[in-house]
Coordinates of C-alpha atoms in Angstrom, one line a residue:
X1 CA 151.6 35.8 89.2
X2 CA 151.6 32.6 87.0
X3 CA 150.6 33.5 83.4
X4 CA 149.6 30.1 82.1
X5 CA 146.3 29.7 84.0
X6 CA 145.1 33.1 82.7
X7 CA 146.3 32.4 79.2
X8 CA 144.4 29.0 79.2
X9 CA 141.2 31.0 79.7
X10 CA 141.8 34.1 77.6
X11 CA 143.5 32.4 74.6
X12 CA 140.3 30.7 73.5
X13 CA 138.3 33.8 74.3
X14 CA 140.6 35.8 72.0
X15 CA 140.3 33.1 69.4
X16 CA 136.5 33.2 69.6
X17 CA 136.4 37.0 69.1
X18 CA 138.7 36.6 66.1
X19 CA 136.5 33.9 64.7
X20 CA 133.6 36.4 64.8
X21 CA 135.6 38.9 62.8
X22 CA 137.2 36.6 60.2
X23 CA 135.2 36.5 56.9
X24 CA 136.8 33.5 55.1
X25 CA 135.6 30.1 56.3
X26 CA 138.9 28.3 55.6
X27 CA 140.9 30.9 57.7
X28 CA 138.4 30.6 60.5
X29 CA 138.6 26.8 60.5
X30 CA 142.4 27.1 60.6
X31 CA 142.1 29.5 63.5
X32 CA 140.0 26.9 65.4
X33 CA 142.7 24.2 65.0
X34 CA 145.6 26.5 65.8
X35 CA 143.9 27.8 69.0
X36 CA 143.1 24.2 70.0
X37 CA 146.7 23.1 69.5
X38 CA 148.1 26.1 71.3
X39 CA 145.7 25.5 74.2
X40 CA 146.9 21.9 74.4
X41 CA 150.5 23.0 74.3
X42 CA 149.9 25.4 77.2
X43 CA 148.2 22.6 79.3
X44 CA 151.2 20.5 78.7
X45 CA 153.5 23.3 79.8
X46 CA 151.3 23.8 82.9
X47 CA 151.4 20.1 83.6
X48 CA 155.2 20.1 83.5
X49 CA 155.3 22.6 86.4
X50 CA 152.0 22.5 88.2
X51 CA 151.8 25.2 90.9
X52 CA 148.9 26.5 92.9
X53 CA 150.0 29.8 94.6
X54 CA 148.3 30.4 97.9
X55 CA 145.0 32.3 97.6
X56 CA 145.3 32.4 93.8
X57 CA 142.0 32.5 92.0
X58 CA 143.2 30.3 89.2
X59 CA 145.6 27.4 89.5
X60 CA 146.2 23.9 88.3
X61 CA 145.9 21.2 91.0
X62 CA 145.9 17.5 90.1
X63 CA 142.1 17.0 89.6
X64 CA 141.9 20.2 87.5
X65 CA 144.8 19.1 85.4
X66 CA 143.3 15.7 84.7
X67 CA 140.0 17.1 83.5
X68 CA 141.5 20.2 81.7
X69 CA 144.0 17.9 79.9
X70 CA 141.1 15.7 78.7
X71 CA 139.1 18.7 77.6
X72 CA 142.1 20.1 75.7
X73 CA 142.9 16.7 74.0
X74 CA 139.3 16.2 73.0
X75 CA 139.0 19.8 71.7
X76 CA 142.0 19.2 69.4
X77 CA 140.3 16.1 68.1
X78 CA 137.0 17.9 67.7
X79 CA 138.5 20.9 66.0
X80 CA 140.3 18.7 63.4
X81 CA 137.0 16.8 62.8
X82 CA 135.2 20.2 62.5
X83 CA 137.3 21.2 59.5
X84 CA 135.8 18.4 57.3
X85 CA 132.4 18.6 59.0
X86 CA 131.9 22.3 58.5
X87 CA 133.2 22.1 54.9
X88 CA 130.5 19.5 54.1
X89 CA 127.7 21.4 55.8
X90 CA 125.7 23.5 53.3
X91 CA 124.8 27.0 54.1
X92 CA 121.6 26.7 52.1
X93 CA 118.2 25.8 53.3
X94 CA 117.5 22.0 53.4
X95 CA 115.0 19.5 54.6
X96 CA 115.2 17.9 58.0
X97 CA 115.6 14.1 57.4
X98 CA 113.2 13.3 60.2
X99 CA 110.3 15.8 59.9
X100 CA 110.9 16.9 56.3
X101 CA 110.6 20.6 57.3
X102 CA 113.1 23.1 55.9
X103 CA 115.8 24.6 58.1
X104 CA 119.1 26.5 57.8
X105 CA 122.2 26.1 59.9
X106 CA 123.4 28.8 62.3
X107 CA 126.2 31.0 60.8
X108 CA 129.5 29.2 60.9
X109 CA 131.3 32.1 62.5
X110 CA 128.9 32.0 65.5
X111 CA 129.4 28.2 65.8
X112 CA 133.2 28.4 65.7
X113 CA 133.2 31.3 68.2
X114 CA 130.9 29.4 70.6
X115 CA 133.2 26.4 70.4
X116 CA 136.1 28.4 71.5
X117 CA 134.1 30.2 74.2
X118 CA 133.0 26.7 75.4
X119 CA 136.7 25.7 75.7
X120 CA 137.4 28.9 77.7
X121 CA 134.6 28.2 80.1
X122 CA 135.6 24.6 80.7
X123 CA 139.2 25.8 81.3
X124 CA 137.8 28.3 83.9
X125 CA 136.0 25.5 85.7
X126 CA 139.1 23.3 85.8
X127 CA 141.4 26.2 86.9
X128 CA 139.1 27.8 89.5
X129 CA 140.3 27.8 93.1
X130 CA 137.3 29.7 94.3
X131 CA 134.0 27.9 94.5
X132 CA 132.2 31.0 93.3
X133 CA 134.4 31.3 90.3
X134 CA 133.9 27.6 89.6
X135 CA 130.1 28.1 89.7
X136 CA 130.5 31.0 87.2
X137 CA 132.5 28.8 84.9
X138 CA 129.9 26.1 85.0
X139 CA 127.2 28.6 84.1
X140 CA 129.4 29.9 81.3
X141 CA 129.6 26.4 79.8
X142 CA 125.8 26.3 79.6
X143 CA 125.7 29.7 77.8
X144 CA 128.4 28.9 75.4
X145 CA 127.2 25.4 74.5
X146 CA 123.5 26.1 74.1
X147 CA 124.0 27.8 70.6
X148 CA 126.2 24.8 69.7
X149 CA 123.3 22.4 70.3
X150 CA 121.0 24.7 68.3
X151 CA 123.4 24.7 65.3
X152 CA 120.8 22.8 63.1
X153 CA 118.0 25.3 63.5
X154 CA 115.1 22.9 63.4
X155 CA 112.3 22.1 65.9
X156 CA 114.1 19.1 67.5
X157 CA 117.3 20.9 68.2
X158 CA 115.3 23.9 69.5
X159 CA 113.4 21.6 71.9
X160 CA 116.7 20.0 73.0
X161 CA 118.3 23.3 73.6
X162 CA 115.5 24.7 75.7
X163 CA 115.4 21.5 77.8
X164 CA 119.1 21.8 78.3
X165 CA 118.9 25.4 79.3
X166 CA 115.9 24.8 81.6
X167 CA 117.2 21.8 83.5
X168 CA 120.8 23.1 83.8
X169 CA 119.5 26.5 85.0
X170 CA 117.6 24.8 87.7
X171 CA 120.7 22.8 88.5
X172 CA 122.9 25.8 88.7
X173 CA 120.4 27.5 91.0
X174 CA 120.6 24.5 93.3
X175 CA 124.4 24.7 93.2
X176 CA 124.3 28.4 94.0
X177 CA 122.1 27.6 97.0
X178 CA 124.7 25.0 98.0
X179 CA 127.4 27.6 97.9
X180 CA 125.4 29.9 100.1
X181 CA 125.0 27.1 102.6
X182 CA 128.7 26.3 102.4
X183 CA 129.3 30.0 103.3
X184 CA 126.9 29.8 106.2
X185 CA 128.4 26.5 107.4
X186 CA 131.8 28.2 107.4
X187 CA 130.6 31.4 109.1
X188 CA 133.0 32.1 112.0
X189 CA 135.8 29.9 110.6
X190 CA 136.3 31.3 107.1
X191 CA 134.8 34.4 105.3
X192 CA 135.9 33.2 101.9
X193 CA 134.7 30.5 99.5
X194 CA 138.3 30.0 98.3
X195 CA 139.1 26.3 98.3
X196 CA 142.3 26.7 100.3
X197 CA 140.6 28.7 103.1
X198 CA 137.7 26.3 103.3
X199 CA 140.0 23.3 103.5
X200 CA 142.1 24.9 106.2
X201 CA 139.1 25.5 108.4
X202 CA 136.9 22.5 107.3
X203 CA 136.9 20.9 110.8
X204 CA 135.5 24.1 112.3
X205 CA 132.5 24.2 109.9
X206 CA 129.0 23.5 111.0
X207 CA 128.6 19.8 110.0
X208 CA 124.8 19.8 109.6
X209 CA 124.8 22.8 107.3
X210 CA 127.7 21.4 105.4
X211 CA 125.8 18.2 104.8
X212 CA 122.8 20.2 103.5
X213 CA 125.1 22.2 101.3
X214 CA 126.6 19.1 99.8
X215 CA 123.2 17.7 98.9
X216 CA 122.4 21.0 97.1
X217 CA 125.8 20.9 95.3
X218 CA 125.3 17.2 94.4
X219 CA 121.8 17.9 92.9
X220 CA 123.0 21.1 91.2
X221 CA 126.2 19.8 89.6
X222 CA 124.6 16.4 89.2
X223 CA 122.1 17.9 86.8
X224 CA 125.0 19.0 84.6
X225 CA 126.9 15.8 85.0
X226 CA 123.8 13.8 83.9
X227 CA 123.4 11.8 87.1
X228 CA 119.9 10.1 87.4
X229 CA 117.3 11.3 88.0
X230 CA 118.5 14.7 86.9
X231 CA 119.8 13.5 83.5
X232 CA 116.8 14.3 81.3
X233 CA 118.5 17.0 79.2
X234 CA 121.3 14.7 78.2
X235 CA 119.8 12.2 75.7
X236 CA 118.0 15.0 73.8
X237 CA 121.0 17.4 73.7
X238 CA 123.5 14.7 72.8
X239 CA 121.2 13.4 70.1
X240 CA 120.4 16.7 68.4
X241 CA 123.7 18.5 68.7
X242 CA 126.3 18.1 65.9
X243 CA 128.4 15.1 66.7
X244 CA 131.5 17.0 67.4
X245 CA 129.6 19.0 70.0
X246 CA 128.1 15.8 71.5
X247 CA 131.7 14.5 71.8
X248 CA 132.7 17.6 73.8
X249 CA 129.5 17.5 75.9
X250 CA 130.0 13.9 76.9
X251 CA 133.8 13.7 77.0
X252 CA 134.6 17.0 78.6
X253 CA 131.7 18.9 79.9
X254 CA 130.4 16.1 82.1
X255 CA 133.8 15.9 83.7
X256 CA 133.6 19.7 84.6
X257 CA 130.4 19.1 86.5
X258 CA 132.0 16.1 88.2
X259 CA 134.8 18.4 89.3
X260 CA 132.3 20.6 91.0
X261 CA 131.0 17.5 92.9
X262 CA 134.6 16.5 93.7
X263 CA 135.2 19.9 95.3
X264 CA 132.2 19.4 97.5
X265 CA 133.2 15.9 98.5
X266 CA 136.7 17.1 99.1
X267 CA 135.4 19.6 101.6
X268 CA 133.2 17.0 103.3
X269 CA 136.1 14.6 103.7
X270 CA 138.2 17.3 105.2
X271 CA 135.4 18.1 107.7
X272 CA 135.0 14.4 108.7
X273 CA 131.8 14.0 106.7
X274 CA 133.3 11.8 104.0
X275 CA 131.0 8.8 104.9
X276 CA 127.9 11.0 104.4
X277 CA 128.9 12.5 101.0
X278 CA 130.3 9.1 99.9
X279 CA 127.1 7.3 100.6
X280 CA 125.1 9.9 98.6
X281 CA 127.5 9.5 95.7
X282 CA 127.2 5.7 95.8
X283 CA 123.4 6.0 95.9
X284 CA 123.2 8.3 92.8
X285 CA 125.8 6.2 91.1
X286 CA 123.8 3.0 91.4
X287 CA 120.6 4.9 90.4
X288 CA 122.3 6.2 87.2
X289 CA 123.6 2.7 86.3
X290 CA 120.1 1.3 86.7
X291 CA 118.6 4.0 84.7
X292 CA 121.1 3.6 81.9
X293 CA 120.5 -0.2 81.9
X294 CA 116.7 0.3 81.5
X295 CA 116.9 2.8 78.7
X296 CA 119.8 1.4 76.7
X297 CA 118.0 -1.9 76.0
X298 CA 115.8 -1.6 73.0
X299 CA 117.1 1.9 72.2
X300 CA 116.9 2.4 68.5
X301 CA 118.5 5.8 68.2
X302 CA 122.3 5.2 68.3
X303 CA 123.1 8.7 69.4
X304 CA 120.6 8.5 72.3
X305 CA 122.2 5.1 73.1
X306 CA 125.6 6.7 73.5
X307 CA 123.9 9.4 75.6
X308 CA 122.5 6.8 78.0
X309 CA 125.9 5.2 78.0
X310 CA 127.2 8.5 79.3
X311 CA 124.7 8.4 82.2
X312 CA 126.0 4.9 82.9
X313 CA 129.6 6.0 83.1
X314 CA 128.9 9.1 85.1
X315 CA 127.2 6.8 87.5
X316 CA 130.3 4.6 87.7
X317 CA 132.5 7.7 88.4
X318 CA 130.1 8.8 91.2
X319 CA 130.0 5.3 92.6
X320 CA 133.8 4.9 92.6
X321 CA 134.4 8.3 94.2
X322 CA 131.8 7.7 96.9
X323 CA 133.3 4.2 97.7
X324 CA 136.8 5.7 98.0
X325 CA 140.0 3.7 98.2
X326 CA 140.7 1.3 95.4
X327 CA 137.4 1.9 93.5
X328 CA 138.1 5.6 93.5
X329 CA 141.6 5.1 92.2
X330 CA 140.2 3.0 89.3
X331 CA 137.4 5.6 88.9
X332 CA 140.0 8.3 88.1
X333 CA 141.5 6.1 85.3
X334 CA 138.0 5.3 84.2
X335 CA 137.3 9.0 83.7
X336 CA 140.2 9.2 81.3
X337 CA 139.1 6.0 79.4
X338 CA 135.5 7.1 79.2
X339 CA 136.2 10.6 77.9
X340 CA 138.5 9.3 75.1
X341 CA 136.2 6.5 74.0
X342 CA 132.9 8.4 74.1
X343 CA 134.4 11.3 72.1
X344 CA 135.6 8.9 69.5
X345 CA 132.2 7.2 69.3
X346 CA 130.3 10.4 68.9
X347 CA 132.6 11.6 66.1
X348 CA 132.0 8.2 64.4
X349 CA 128.3 8.6 64.9
X350 CA 128.6 11.8 63.0
X351 CA 130.1 10.0 60.0
X352 CA 127.3 7.4 60.1
X353 CA 124.6 10.1 60.3
X354 CA 126.1 12.1 57.5
X355 CA 126.0 9.1 55.1
X356 CA 122.8 7.2 56.2
X357 CA 120.7 10.3 57.1
X358 CA 119.2 8.4 60.0
X359 CA 119.9 7.9 63.7
X360 CA 118.0 4.7 63.8
X361 CA 120.1 1.6 64.3
X362 CA 117.3 -0.4 62.6
X363 CA 117.7 1.6 59.4
X364 CA 121.5 1.4 59.4
X365 CA 123.1 -1.8 58.0
X366 CA 126.2 -3.0 56.3
X367 CA 128.4 -0.4 58.1
X368 CA 131.6 -2.3 57.7
X369 CA 131.0 -2.8 54.0
X370 CA 129.9 0.8 53.3
X371 CA 132.4 2.8 55.3
X372 CA 134.9 0.3 56.4
X373 CA 137.2 2.5 58.5
X374 CA 134.3 4.0 60.4
X375 CA 132.7 0.6 60.7
X376 CA 135.8 -1.0 62.2
X377 CA 136.4 1.9 64.6
X378 CA 132.7 1.8 65.6
X379 CA 133.0 -1.8 66.6
X380 CA 136.3 -1.0 68.5
X381 CA 134.5 1.9 70.2
X382 CA 131.7 -0.4 71.2
X383 CA 134.1 -2.9 72.7
X384 CA 135.9 -0.2 74.6
X385 CA 132.8 1.6 76.0
X386 CA 131.3 -1.7 77.2
X387 CA 134.5 -2.6 79.1
X388 CA 135.8 -5.4 76.9
X389 CA 139.5 -6.4 77.1
X390 CA 142.1 -5.3 76.1
X391 CA 140.8 -1.7 76.3
X392 CA 141.6 0.6 79.2
X393 CA 137.9 0.7 80.2
X394 CA 138.1 -3.1 81.0
X395 CA 141.0 -2.4 83.4
X396 CA 139.3 0.5 85.1
X397 CA 135.9 -1.2 85.4
X398 CA 137.5 -4.4 86.7
X399 CA 139.4 -2.3 89.2
X400 CA 136.2 -0.6 90.5
X401 CA 134.4 -3.9 90.9
X402 CA 137.4 -5.6 92.6
X403 CA 137.7 -2.6 94.9
X404 CA 134.1 -2.9 95.9
X405 CA 134.5 -6.6 96.6
X406 CA 137.6 -5.9 98.7
X407 CA 135.6 -3.4 100.8
X408 CA 132.9 -6.0 101.4
X409 CA 130.3 -4.1 99.4
X410 CA 129.1 -7.3 97.7
X411 CA 125.6 -6.0 97.0
X412 CA 126.8 -2.8 95.3
X413 CA 129.3 -4.9 93.3
X414 CA 126.6 -7.3 92.2
X415 CA 124.3 -4.5 91.1
X416 CA 127.1 -2.8 89.3
X417 CA 128.0 -6.0 87.4
X418 CA 124.4 -6.7 86.6
X419 CA 123.8 -3.2 85.1
X420 CA 127.1 -3.4 83.1
X421 CA 126.0 -6.8 81.7
X422 CA 122.5 -5.6 80.7
X423 CA 124.0 -2.5 79.0
X424 CA 126.5 -4.7 77.2
X425 CA 123.7 -6.9 75.8
X426 CA 121.6 -3.8 74.9
X427 CA 124.4 -2.0 73.1
X428 CA 125.6 -5.2 71.3
X429 CA 122.2 -5.8 69.8
X430 CA 122.2 -2.3 68.2
X431 CA 125.8 -2.4 67.0
X432 CA 125.3 -5.9 65.5
X433 CA 122.3 -4.6 63.5
X434 CA 124.4 -1.7 62.2
X435 CA 127.5 -3.6 61.1
X436 CA 125.8 -6.6 59.6
X437 CA 123.5 -7.0 56.6
X438 CA 123.7 -5.7 53.1
X439 CA 124.7 -2.3 52.0
X440 CA 121.7 -0.1 51.5
X441 CA 120.6 0.2 47.8
X442 CA 120.2 4.0 48.0
X443 CA 123.9 4.4 48.7
X444 CA 125.6 4.7 45.3
X445 CA 129.4 4.6 44.7
X446 CA 132.0 4.2 47.3
X447 CA 131.8 6.9 50.0
X448 CA 135.1 8.6 50.7
X449 CA 136.2 8.7 54.3
X450 CA 138.2 11.8 54.9
X451 CA 141.1 11.5 57.3
X452 CA 139.7 14.4 59.3
X453 CA 136.5 12.3 59.9
X454 CA 138.2 9.1 61.1
X455 CA 141.7 10.1 62.2
X456 CA 140.8 11.8 65.5
X457 CA 138.6 8.8 66.5
X458 CA 141.4 6.3 65.5
X459 CA 143.9 8.1 67.7
X460 CA 141.6 8.4 70.7
X461 CA 140.7 4.7 70.6
X462 CA 144.4 3.8 70.1
X463 CA 145.1 5.7 73.4
X464 CA 142.4 3.8 75.2
X465 CA 143.8 0.6 73.8
X466 CA 147.3 1.5 75.0
X467 CA 145.9 2.3 78.5
X468 CA 144.6 -1.2 78.6
X469 CA 148.1 -2.5 78.2
X470 CA 150.1 -0.1 80.3
X471 CA 149.5 3.1 82.2
X472 CA 152.5 5.4 82.0
X473 CA 154.2 6.2 85.4
X474 CA 153.5 9.9 85.0
X475 CA 149.7 9.3 84.4
X476 CA 149.5 7.0 87.4
X477 CA 151.2 9.6 89.6
X478 CA 148.9 12.3 88.4
X479 CA 145.7 10.2 88.9
X480 CA 147.0 9.2 92.4
X481 CA 147.5 12.8 93.3
X482 CA 144.1 13.8 91.9
X483 CA 142.5 11.1 94.1
X484 CA 144.4 12.2 97.2
X485 CA 143.3 15.8 96.7
X486 CA 139.7 14.7 96.0
X487 CA 139.6 12.9 99.3
X488 CA 139.3 9.5 97.8
X489 CA 142.2 8.0 99.7

């Protein structure tokens, strides 16, 4: 029995339990970083020899490896950022900068433990070979991340947490119904929800019931992925959570939900229903792009702006997968580019929020003069997330649009380009307000930018920049294999 898949789940669980027991803050923060690095090292070891034993409950196939690798990289970045972030957070009662009411943060040991449990649950989703186990993993991500969103125990974070729990719980109920329908569709051909067994007997499944099952899975996991119109938890949760949590929610968690949809699409393609599931994905992808375009323009809250940008990019991923072929190939690369860029931007948003004590882009000015490293990286992140050359996002977005045109989907391509253009204009107006203008008078002295606060973002953006120039052969092979498994080719 391969040890690595189990270790990838139980290592962060053990780290989380230890975090609850350790009394010294510095030791607990060190434990967080060490566990994150050890997890990344084990993912690398698993990637060197990916094996999926027949009927194994846990295993690393190509799609799982792509998303687990991203989650692990982002968790390392977030854990390094967390060292400085948690050191700066006071344990005393303080006033909320929006409402002025007093609040106190949740205990750091609970926050750290939940971070590690969150990593364990995302690992379980990526490794699960049984659709029921994948569902359990997705539910665990909700339970582990809800306390993280409620770290700042004030009214807005409480409201965001409840909205997150409520909508995602409804979504997970839809996904459970979808699994029951998959089981009914497979009755007589397979008695198991194991992915291998379902794929082996996919052509013998009842097509009508499988179509209904996919709709439930798409709505269910689409809630978690933030696809419109099920995205309503996302702007609140991303806005109110600590920035390092927002980075993990946007860069890693949404991918996990996308993996659940990929498994459903994979099954439909094997059953000869790829056109049906693909058209559903294209429809929701376009709807998400349009929704993001409407809400990004005029958005004053820069964290909510990033959240709607996540809705946009999840829409692009769904659209690309549904279209299949060349757009899907570029979509896989886009998943990598988006995760790295969005995590970097949310970490930088945390630096801005910590200094300016506001999330309003109208009240934030002179960013490059005040905190130059963060300011320059913020501009670079904006250019990357809007698909500007030479970043990797430009290559992947261009590939998606070119692929759509090559398939003769001119209307879909035109709508996609229009939405991307509107979002670019909307985001550029907010970013221009933030970087220009004088330095605020209430900021005295020269704020010090710790390496833990800017280093992770700089590295993540450098990776996206490098992907815009060259994609390593190994990465192209992995993404190609992931696409083949997902039924996109």
